[in-house]
PDB file of C-alpha atoms in Angstrom:
ATOM      1  CA  ASP A   1       0.126   0.191   0.159  1.00 63.00           C
ATOM      2  CA  THR A   2       2.748   2.149  -0.342  1.00 70.00           C
ATOM      3  CA  ALA A   3       1.737   5.788  -1.625  1.00 91.00           C
ATOM      4  CA  VAL A   4       4.881   6.730  -3.272  1.00 96.00           C
ATOM      5  CA  SER A   5       7.604   3.949  -4.268  1.00 95.00           C
ATOM      6  CA  GLN A   6      10.909   4.329  -6.085  1.00 96.00           C
ATOM      7  CA  THR A   7      13.094   1.544  -7.406  1.00 96.00           C
ATOM      8  CA  PRO A   8      15.838   0.814  -7.159  1.00 96.00           C
ATOM      9  CA  LYS A   9      16.568   1.449  -3.957  1.00 95.00           C
ATOM     10  CA  TYR A  10      19.675   1.061  -4.056  1.00 97.00           C
ATOM     11  CA  LEU A  11      22.217   1.698  -7.396  1.00 97.00           C
ATOM     12  CA  VAL A  12      26.153   1.289  -7.751  1.00 97.00           C
ATOM     13  CA  THR A  13      27.412   1.861 -11.179  1.00 97.00           C
ATOM     14  CA  GLN A  14      30.611   3.059 -13.013  1.00 97.00           C
ATOM     15  CA  MET A  15      30.797   6.129 -14.093  1.00 97.00           C
ATOM     16  CA  GLY A  16      30.211   7.240 -17.889  1.00 97.00           C
ATOM     17  CA  ASN A  17      27.201   4.279 -17.728  1.00 97.00           C
ATOM     18  CA  ASP A  18      23.715   5.224 -17.993  1.00 97.00           C
ATOM     19  CA  LYS A  19      21.056   4.792 -15.289  1.00 97.00           C
ATOM     20  CA  SER A  20      17.011   5.102 -14.545  1.00 97.00           C
ATOM     21  CA  ILE A  21      15.166   5.592 -11.883  1.00 98.00           C
ATOM     22  CA  LYS A  22      11.664   4.784 -11.378  1.00 97.00           C
ATOM     23  CA  CYS A  23       9.007   6.596  -9.130  1.00 97.00           C
ATOM     24  CA  GLU A  24       5.659   5.918  -8.811  1.00 97.00           C
ATOM     25  CA  GLN A  25       1.965   7.260  -6.705  1.00 96.00           C
ATOM     26  CA  ASN A  26      -0.772   5.783  -6.182  1.00 96.00           C
ATOM     27  CA  LEU A  27      -2.264   8.919  -4.898  1.00 94.00           C
ATOM     28  CA  GLY A  28      -4.379  10.418  -7.595  1.00 93.00           C
ATOM     29  CA  HIS A  29      -1.873  13.333  -7.489  1.00 93.00           C
ATOM     30  CA  ASP A  30      -1.429  15.484 -10.240  1.00 91.00           C
ATOM     31  CA  THR A  31       1.987  16.319  -9.117  1.00 92.00           C
ATOM     32  CA  MET A  32       5.277  14.655  -9.275  1.00 94.00           C
ATOM     33  CA  TYR A  33       8.730  16.320  -7.966  1.00 94.00           C
ATOM     34  CA  TRP A  34      12.418  14.735  -8.043  1.00 95.00           C
ATOM     35  CA  TYR A  35      14.655  16.283  -5.454  1.00 95.00           C
ATOM     36  CA  LYS A  36      18.621  15.321  -4.682  1.00 95.00           C
ATOM     37  CA  GLN A  37      19.714  14.829  -1.504  1.00 93.00           C
ATOM     38  CA  ASP A  38      23.446  15.296  -0.920  1.00 92.00           C
ATOM     39  CA  SER A  39      26.140  13.937   1.433  1.00 90.00           C
ATOM     40  CA  LYS A  40      25.285  16.764   4.340  1.00 89.00           C
ATOM     41  CA  LYS A  41      21.322  15.684   3.833  1.00 88.00           C
ATOM     42  CA  PHE A  42      20.757  18.912   1.646  1.00 91.00           C
ATOM     43  CA  LEU A  43      17.783  18.610   0.096  1.00 92.00           C
ATOM     44  CA  LYS A  44      17.256  20.403  -3.436  1.00 92.00           C
ATOM     45  CA  ILE A  45      14.739  20.438  -6.157  1.00 92.00           C
ATOM     46  CA  MET A  46      15.503  19.170  -9.895  1.00 94.00           C
ATOM     47  CA  PHE A  47      12.578  18.988 -11.711  1.00 91.00           C
ATOM     48  CA  SER A  48       8.195  18.916 -10.962  1.00 90.00           C
ATOM     49  CA  TYR A  49       5.533  17.671 -13.518  1.00 90.00           C
ATOM     50  CA  ASN A  50       2.175  18.339 -13.527  1.00 88.00           C
ATOM     51  CA  ASN A  51      -0.072  15.872 -14.955  1.00 85.00           C
ATOM     52  CA  LYS A  52       2.932  15.109 -17.491  1.00 83.00           C
ATOM     53  CA  GLU A  53       3.504  18.256 -18.075  1.00 87.00           C
ATOM     54  CA  LEU A  54       7.419  19.928 -16.699  1.00 88.00           C
ATOM     55  CA  ILE A  55       6.655  22.965 -14.409  1.00 86.00           C
ATOM     56  CA  ILE A  56       9.967  22.917 -12.648  1.00 82.00           C
ATOM     57  CA  ASN A  57      13.530  22.167 -14.092  1.00 84.00           C
ATOM     58  CA  GLU A  58      16.050  23.802 -11.959  1.00 84.00           C
ATOM     59  CA  THR A  59      19.186  24.200 -13.413  1.00 76.00           C
ATOM     60  CA  VAL A  60      19.809  20.626 -13.619  1.00 86.00           C
ATOM     61  CA  PRO A  61      22.847  19.171 -16.304  1.00 90.00           C
ATOM     62  CA  ASN A  62      20.977  18.173 -19.231  1.00 91.00           C
ATOM     63  CA  ARG A  63      22.247  14.865 -18.373  1.00 95.00           C
ATOM     64  CA  PHE A  64      19.488  14.593 -16.368  1.00 95.00           C
ATOM     65  CA  SER A  65      16.189  14.092 -18.288  1.00 93.00           C
ATOM     66  CA  PRO A  66      12.808  13.395 -16.387  1.00 93.00           C
ATOM     67  CA  LYS A  67      10.173  11.357 -18.179  1.00 92.00           C
ATOM     68  CA  SER A  68       6.146  11.077 -16.910  1.00 92.00           C
ATOM     69  CA  PRO A  69       4.180   8.597 -19.134  1.00 91.00           C
ATOM     70  CA  ASP A  70       1.726   9.281 -16.943  1.00 91.00           C
ATOM     71  CA  LYS A  71       0.775  11.490 -14.047  1.00 89.00           C
ATOM     72  CA  ALA A  72       0.853   8.274 -11.636  1.00 94.00           C
ATOM     73  CA  HIS A  73       4.958   7.929 -12.694  1.00 95.00           C
ATOM     74  CA  LEU A  74       7.827  10.146 -13.113  1.00 95.00           C
ATOM     75  CA  ASN A  75      10.828   8.794 -14.322  1.00 96.00           C
ATOM     76  CA  LEU A  76      14.820  10.051 -13.848  1.00 96.00           C
ATOM     77  CA  HIS A  77      17.177   9.072 -16.804  1.00 96.00           C
ATOM     78  CA  ILE A  78      20.889   9.910 -15.901  1.00 96.00           C
ATOM     79  CA  ASN A  79      23.033   9.801 -18.944  1.00 96.00           C
ATOM     80  CA  SER A  80      27.163   9.542 -18.749  1.00 97.00           C
ATOM     81  CA  LEU A  81      27.312   9.236 -14.617  1.00 97.00           C
ATOM     82  CA  GLU A  82      29.944  11.612 -13.168  1.00 96.00           C
ATOM     83  CA  LEU A  83      31.526  11.181  -9.421  1.00 96.00           C
ATOM     84  CA  GLY A  84      29.232  14.033  -8.161  1.00 94.00           C
ATOM     85  CA  ASP A  85      25.964  12.424  -8.946  1.00 96.00           C
ATOM     86  CA  SER A  86      26.299   9.867  -5.512  1.00 97.00           C
ATOM     87  CA  ALA A  87      23.357  11.038  -3.660  1.00 96.00           C
ATOM     88  CA  VAL A  88      20.241  10.324  -2.473  1.00 95.00           C
ATOM     89  CA  TYR A  89      17.388  11.381  -5.099  1.00 97.00           C
ATOM     90  CA  PHE A  90      13.482  11.417  -3.516  1.00 96.00           C
ATOM     91  CA  CYS A  91      10.567  11.626  -5.583  1.00 96.00           C
ATOM     92  CA  ALA A  92       7.727  12.879  -4.529  1.00 95.00           C
ATOM     93  CA  SER A  93       4.069  13.918  -5.280  1.00 94.00           C
ATOM     94  CA  SER A  94       1.137  16.119  -3.840  1.00 92.00           C
ATOM     95  CA  GLN A  95      -2.124  16.678  -5.064  1.00 88.00           C
ATOM     96  CA  VAL A  96      -1.778  20.018  -6.821  1.00 74.00           C
ATOM     97  CA  SER A  97       1.193  22.731  -8.105  1.00 67.00           C
ATOM     98  CA  GLY A  98       1.939  25.341  -5.656  1.00 66.00           C
ATOM     99  CA  GLY A  99      -1.346  25.169  -3.561  1.00 69.00           C
ATOM    100  CA  ILE A 100      -1.405  26.830  -0.312  1.00 71.00           C
ATOM    101  CA  GLY A 101       0.081  24.253   2.398  1.00 74.00           C
ATOM    102  CA  ASP A 102      -0.294  21.623   0.020  1.00 82.00           C
ATOM    103  CA  THR A 103       1.574  18.744   1.344  1.00 89.00           C
ATOM    104  CA  GLN A 104       4.136  16.800  -0.614  1.00 92.00           C
ATOM    105  CA  TYR A 105       4.690  13.002   0.008  1.00 93.00           C
ATOM    106  CA  PHE A 106       8.116  11.349  -0.070  1.00 94.00           C
ATOM    107  CA  GLY A 107       9.194   8.075  -1.776  1.00 95.00           C
ATOM    108  CA  PRO A 108      11.782   6.205   0.358  1.00 93.00           C
ATOM    109  CA  GLY A 109      14.622   7.351  -1.774  1.00 95.00           C
ATOM    110  CA  THR A 110      16.984   5.932  -3.943  1.00 97.00           C
ATOM    111  CA  ARG A 111      20.847   6.133  -3.065  1.00 96.00           C
ATOM    112  CA  LEU A 112      22.875   6.262  -6.386  1.00 97.00           C
ATOM    113  CA  THR A 113      26.594   5.792  -5.955  1.00 97.00           C
ATOM    114  CA  VAL A 114      28.787   6.296  -8.558  1.00 97.00           C
ATOM    115  CA  LEU A 115      32.455   4.587  -8.826  1.00 96.00           C
TER     116      LEU A 115
ATOM    117  CA  GLY B   1      16.560  34.825  -2.702  1.00 80.00           C
ATOM    118  CA  ASP B   2      14.402  32.289  -1.283  1.00 87.00           C
ATOM    119  CA  SER B   3      15.954  30.086   1.725  1.00 91.00           C
ATOM    120  CA  VAL B   4      15.887  28.639   4.999  1.00 95.00           C
ATOM    121  CA  THR B   5      18.362  28.331   7.955  1.00 95.00           C
ATOM    122  CA  GLN B   6      18.104  25.669  10.784  1.00 95.00           C
ATOM    123  CA  MET B   7      19.909  25.231  14.038  1.00 87.00           C
ATOM    124  CA  GLU B   8      23.160  23.057  13.279  1.00 83.00           C
ATOM    125  CA  GLY B   9      22.741  19.842  14.813  1.00 85.00           C
ATOM    126  CA  PRO B  10      23.268  17.200  15.762  1.00 94.00           C
ATOM    127  CA  VAL B  11      21.271  18.259  19.292  1.00 96.00           C
ATOM    128  CA  THR B  12      21.632  15.662  21.762  1.00 97.00           C
ATOM    129  CA  LEU B  13      19.003  15.194  24.674  1.00 97.00           C
ATOM    130  CA  SER B  14      18.190  13.598  27.622  1.00 97.00           C
ATOM    131  CA  GLU B  15      14.379  11.149  27.581  1.00 97.00           C
ATOM    132  CA  GLU B  16      11.815  13.938  28.442  1.00 96.00           C
ATOM    133  CA  ALA B  17      14.039  17.040  27.598  1.00 97.00           C
ATOM    134  CA  PHE B  18      12.394  20.201  26.268  1.00 98.00           C
ATOM    135  CA  LEU B  19      13.304  20.550  22.605  1.00 97.00           C
ATOM    136  CA  THR B  20      13.857  23.452  20.394  1.00 97.00           C
ATOM    137  CA  ILE B  21      14.986  23.407  16.708  1.00 97.00           C
ATOM    138  CA  ASN B  22      15.704  27.254  15.593  1.00 97.00           C
ATOM    139  CA  CYS B  23      14.584  28.102  11.762  1.00 97.00           C
ATOM    140  CA  THR B  24      14.572  31.453  10.184  1.00 97.00           C
ATOM    141  CA  TYR B  25      13.586  32.026   6.522  1.00 95.00           C
ATOM    142  CA  THR B  26      13.859  34.340   3.784  1.00 93.00           C
ATOM    143  CA  ALA B  27      10.710  34.946   1.495  1.00 89.00           C
ATOM    144  CA  THR B  28       8.757  37.150  -0.808  1.00 85.00           C
ATOM    145  CA  GLY B  29       5.331  37.372   0.717  1.00 82.00           C
ATOM    146  CA  TYR B  30       3.820  35.003   3.362  1.00 84.00           C
ATOM    147  CA  PRO B  31       4.845  31.281   2.323  1.00 89.00           C
ATOM    148  CA  SER B  32       3.093  28.169   3.664  1.00 91.00           C
ATOM    149  CA  LEU B  33       5.911  26.963   6.389  1.00 94.00           C
ATOM    150  CA  PHE B  34       6.448  23.308   6.724  1.00 95.00           C
ATOM    151  CA  TRP B  35       8.432  20.906   9.197  1.00 97.00           C
ATOM    152  CA  TYR B  36       9.781  17.421   7.917  1.00 97.00           C
ATOM    153  CA  VAL B  37      10.858  14.678   9.520  1.00 97.00           C
ATOM    154  CA  GLN B  38      13.711  11.431   8.078  1.00 94.00           C
ATOM    155  CA  TYR B  39      13.305   8.812  10.212  1.00 93.00           C
ATOM    156  CA  PRO B  40      16.608   6.719   9.458  1.00 89.00           C
ATOM    157  CA  GLY B  41      16.738   5.230   6.098  1.00 85.00           C
ATOM    158  CA  GLU B  42      13.740   6.447   5.302  1.00 88.00           C
ATOM    159  CA  GLY B  43      11.982   9.179   2.907  1.00 89.00           C
ATOM    160  CA  LEU B  44      10.726  12.238   4.409  1.00 93.00           C
ATOM    161  CA  GLN B  45       7.445  12.980   6.126  1.00 94.00           C
ATOM    162  CA  LEU B  46       5.399  15.768   7.294  1.00 95.00           C
ATOM    163  CA  LEU B  47       5.674  16.358  10.893  1.00 97.00           C
ATOM    164  CA  LEU B  48       3.441  19.809  10.543  1.00 97.00           C
ATOM    165  CA  LYS B  49       2.762  22.740   8.808  1.00 95.00           C
ATOM    166  CA  ALA B  50       1.557  26.615   8.960  1.00 94.00           C
ATOM    167  CA  THR B  51      -0.328  28.276   6.136  1.00 91.00           C
ATOM    168  CA  LYS B  52      -0.549  31.965   7.511  1.00 89.00           C
ATOM    169  CA  ALA B  53       1.041  34.137   9.919  1.00 92.00           C
ATOM    170  CA  ASP B  54       0.176  33.120  13.918  1.00 94.00           C
ATOM    171  CA  ASP B  55      -1.117  29.829  12.294  1.00 95.00           C
ATOM    172  CA  LYS B  56       0.332  27.150  14.986  1.00 97.00           C
ATOM    173  CA  GLY B  57       0.785  23.587  13.465  1.00 96.00           C
ATOM    174  CA  SER B  58       1.046  20.718  15.985  1.00 97.00           C
ATOM    175  CA  ASN B  59       1.522  16.986  15.765  1.00 97.00           C
ATOM    176  CA  LYS B  60       2.554  13.918  17.764  1.00 95.00           C
ATOM    177  CA  GLY B  61       3.316  16.615  20.746  1.00 97.00           C
ATOM    178  CA  PHE B  62       5.626  18.737  18.215  1.00 98.00           C
ATOM    179  CA  GLU B  63       4.342  22.579  17.716  1.00 98.00           C
ATOM    180  CA  ALA B  64       5.876  25.287  15.458  1.00 98.00           C
ATOM    181  CA  THR B  65       4.071  28.600  15.358  1.00 98.00           C
ATOM    182  CA  TYR B  66       4.008  31.139  12.160  1.00 96.00           C
ATOM    183  CA  ARG B  67       5.930  34.306  13.143  1.00 96.00           C
ATOM    184  CA  LYS B  68       5.993  36.930  10.449  1.00 92.00           C
ATOM    185  CA  GLU B  69       7.594  39.373  12.478  1.00 93.00           C
ATOM    186  CA  THR B  70      10.546  37.019  12.688  1.00 95.00           C
ATOM    187  CA  THR B  71      10.001  35.600   9.735  1.00 95.00           C
ATOM    188  CA  SER B  72      10.947  31.788  11.882  1.00 96.00           C
ATOM    189  CA  PHE B  73       8.807  29.015  12.805  1.00 97.00           C
ATOM    190  CA  HIS B  74      11.013  27.466  15.281  1.00 98.00           C
ATOM    191  CA  LEU B  75       9.880  23.477  16.372  1.00 98.00           C
ATOM    192  CA  GLU B  76       9.557  22.485  20.052  1.00 98.00           C
ATOM    193  CA  LYS B  77       8.329  19.807  21.905  1.00 98.00           C
ATOM    194  CA  GLY B  78       7.904  19.505  25.789  1.00 96.00           C
ATOM    195  CA  SER B  79       9.343  15.801  26.256  1.00 96.00           C
ATOM    196  CA  VAL B  80      11.262  14.148  23.737  1.00 97.00           C
ATOM    197  CA  GLN B  81      11.038  10.426  23.399  1.00 97.00           C
ATOM    198  CA  VAL B  82      14.017   8.004  22.032  1.00 96.00           C
ATOM    199  CA  SER B  83      11.684   7.659  18.911  1.00 96.00           C
ATOM    200  CA  ASP B  84      12.255  11.066  17.965  1.00 97.00           C
ATOM    201  CA  SER B  85      15.397  10.569  17.034  1.00 97.00           C
ATOM    202  CA  ALA B  86      15.555  11.881  12.652  1.00 97.00           C
ATOM    203  CA  VAL B  87      16.478  14.842  11.046  1.00 95.00           C
ATOM    204  CA  TYR B  88      14.132  17.517  11.367  1.00 97.00           C
ATOM    205  CA  PHE B  89      13.439  19.914   7.905  1.00 96.00           C
ATOM    206  CA  CYS B  90      11.989  23.364   7.974  1.00 97.00           C
ATOM    207  CA  ALA B  91      10.805  24.342   4.959  1.00 95.00           C
ATOM    208  CA  HIS B  92       8.464  26.854   2.738  1.00 92.00           C
ATOM    209  CA  GLY B  93       6.598  26.868  -0.407  1.00 86.00           C
ATOM    210  CA  GLY B  94       9.146  29.193  -2.082  1.00 77.00           C
ATOM    211  CA  SER B  95       7.634  32.879  -3.736  1.00 72.00           C
ATOM    212  CA  SER B  96       6.631  31.565  -6.742  1.00 71.00           C
ATOM    213  CA  ASN B  97       3.829  29.120  -6.261  1.00 68.00           C
ATOM    214  CA  THR B  98       5.001  26.460  -8.119  1.00 73.00           C
ATOM    215  CA  GLY B  99       5.351  23.972  -5.666  1.00 77.00           C
ATOM    216  CA  LYS B 100       8.437  23.518  -5.014  1.00 83.00           C
ATOM    217  CA  LEU B 101       9.702  23.635  -1.413  1.00 89.00           C
ATOM    218  CA  ILE B 102      12.806  25.429  -0.177  1.00 91.00           C
ATOM    219  CA  PHE B 103      14.463  23.304   2.502  1.00 94.00           C
ATOM    220  CA  GLY B 104      16.991  23.746   5.167  1.00 94.00           C
ATOM    221  CA  GLN B 105      19.839  21.727   5.563  1.00 93.00           C
ATOM    222  CA  GLY B 106      18.286  19.353   8.309  1.00 95.00           C
ATOM    223  CA  THR B 107      19.104  19.517  12.318  1.00 96.00           C
ATOM    224  CA  THR B 108      19.526  15.717  13.428  1.00 96.00           C
ATOM    225  CA  LEU B 109      18.070  15.032  16.880  1.00 97.00           C
ATOM    226  CA  GLN B 110      19.555  12.407  19.128  1.00 97.00           C
ATOM    227  CA  VAL B 111      17.401  11.347  22.066  1.00 97.00           C
ATOM    228  CA  LYS B 112      19.236   9.245  24.523  1.00 97.00           C
ATOM    229  CA  PRO B 113      17.623   7.347  27.026  1.00 95.00           C
TER     230      PRO B 113
END
């Protein structure tokens, strides 16, 4: 009954590889997000989608490409992985985009380690 | 620009001690304010929120009041438990109503029995 789920939970890969992280929400929300949490636990938004349309793209390298096949799914594909991409990536969803007090629901995170 | 500043951790307390974690923000206008909690190995969960000045958010014994004058949203709990050990994040809803959350750097709380 997980509200926001991500796969995989752990991802270990070599520099230069391409990898994807998948996210699904079963809350019926219209908006989904990707956040990056660095080694000091600082969280920063990367992207948001509202009903499959890109709303936020926060100066993320174009090696990162989000894809939303439907409003319940938001995947993150990363090309040519670099050491600095090692982090925990969180998916989140909310009812609307920018609604006052709108709560975001987070997935369990995907810990990406680039060697 | 938009930002959130929290007190640096880690904060170590004994069980039943009083907790305060300070949080101040900068934003244009009056965004919604949030406290999220991250337990070890898990994602973030909403702890409480406030949407306008003088609102008090509360949940599980935690409280925070939206102070417009001091641009603050300090988290308090009267008596902490070991199970409260986690990382606490203060956040605001940004100045542009796009839905993005601006997070503070997180404060690690460790409660000892």
